[in-house]
Structures are given as C-alpha cells and as structure tokens.
Amino acid sequence: MISKKMEKSLNEQINKELFSAYYYLSMAAYLQNSNLDGMAHFMKHQAEEETGHAMKMYSYINEQGGRVILDAIEKPRTDFDSPQQIFELGLAHEKHVTASIHALVTLAIEEKDYATKTFLDWFVSEQVEEEATMDSIVSKFKLIGNAGQALLMMDAQLAKRGE
Ligand code: FEO
C-alpha cells in the first residue's frame, strides 16, 4: 500500500510524464514541418518513452492498491527558434523532471516507503541517461551550429535512434 500523499504525488508525476510526451511530440511536429525527419524521429521516439514512463507509474499505483486519477495536460509550446533551441529546451525539461523524481524519492524516504523508493530507483537512473543524451546533442549543436550542412548531418545522426 502507498499513502494518500504518495498516491497524489505519483499521479502528479504521471501528468508530468504525459506532458513530457506532448511537449516532445510538439517538438517533433515542428521539426517534421521543417523537413528535419531524423530529428523529428528522435523526438517522436522520446515522446513514446515518456508515455512509457507514465504507464510504469500507472501500473505501480494500481499494484499498490492506489487509484490513478488523470488530470488535464498543459498545452505545449508549438513554436521554436531553431533545432538547437529545441534540444536546449529538451535538456532544461529533463533537468526539471529529474528534480521532480528526486522530490518523490525524498518523500518515499521520509515516509519509509521502501517499495516506492525501490520502484523510483529505475527513474533516477533513467534521468541520468536522458540528461546525458540531451546534453550530448546540445554540445554537438554548439560545435557545429545551425547552418544547412551541419543540420543535415545532425538530422542523419538522430535518425538512427532506436535502430
Ligand atoms: Fe520521463 Fe524524460 O523523463
């Protein structure tokens, strides 16, 4: 069993993960419209992963006898200045998600809820990976810029995600 407070916090995290999916899908749509299919593929893949994160939380709440309550998902941003900005926003967003996962871990420890703490360990590792992935892409953009040829190179590279 999980506490009511933990149930509410995990439900809030489901909303954040679903918003993440929506946000990345909005980025994918923008990139697709800019004919950067590889980058759009990367972001669609990311959006699917975020839905997967939400579903992990959904299953866990149910396994623990809690109740999933879905809330409205915030409207994502739809316009961006450049592909580099999109990945910078992605990195900033992942840092924000990491902070909220860490807050959940802190709550689990405070409540001596070791089952939830163990469940959340996977998310802690996942966030390290997600931040590292975004950070590496942002670093590459900083090296090569947003000019035509550089963009096409990045597009080809990011098309490979999930292969
Ligand atoms: Fe589910 Fe990218 O955090």
mmCIF file of N, CA and C and ligand atoms in Angstrom, residues 17 46 50 53 94 97 127 130, ligand 1:
data_model
loop_
_atom_site.group_PDB
_atom_site.id
_atom_site.type_symbol
_atom_site.label_atom_id
_atom_site.label_comp_id
_atom_site.label_asym_id
_atom_site.label_seq_id
_atom_site.Cartn_x
_atom_site.Cartn_y
_atom_site.Cartn_z
ATOM 1 N N GLU A 17 4.862 13.276 -16.870
ATOM 2 C CA GLU A 17 5.402 12.397 -17.917
ATOM 3 C C GLU A 17 4.552 12.517 -19.188
ATOM 4 N N GLN A 46 11.294 9.851 -28.325
ATOM 5 C CA GLN A 46 11.354 10.378 -26.952
ATOM 6 C C GLN A 46 9.938 10.479 -26.363
ATOM 7 N N GLU A 50 8.345 8.684 -22.988
ATOM 8 C CA GLU A 50 7.679 9.403 -21.891
ATOM 9 C C GLU A 50 6.316 8.780 -21.567
ATOM 10 N N HIS A 53 6.998 5.941 -19.478
ATOM 11 C CA HIS A 53 7.272 6.297 -18.078
ATOM 12 C C HIS A 53 5.955 6.490 -17.317
ATOM 13 N N GLU A 94 14.355 18.008 -19.095
ATOM 14 C CA GLU A 94 14.795 16.783 -18.404
ATOM 15 C C GLU A 94 15.333 17.103 -17.006
ATOM 16 N N VAL A 97 12.411 17.467 -14.819
ATOM 17 C CA VAL A 97 11.814 16.157 -14.487
ATOM 18 C C VAL A 97 12.687 15.439 -13.445
ATOM 19 N N GLN A 127 16.822 9.088 -15.644
ATOM 20 C CA GLN A 127 17.022 10.536 -15.797
ATOM 21 C C GLN A 127 18.485 10.866 -16.067
ATOM 22 N N GLU A 130 18.804 10.210 -19.719
ATOM 23 C CA GLU A 130 18.082 11.175 -20.554
ATOM 24 C C GLU A 130 18.784 12.529 -20.581
HETATM 25 FE FE1 FEO B 1 10.266 10.696 -18.236
HETATM 26 FE FE2 FEO B 1 12.287 12.300 -19.853
HETATM 27 O O1 FEO B 1 11.540 11.962 -18.212
#
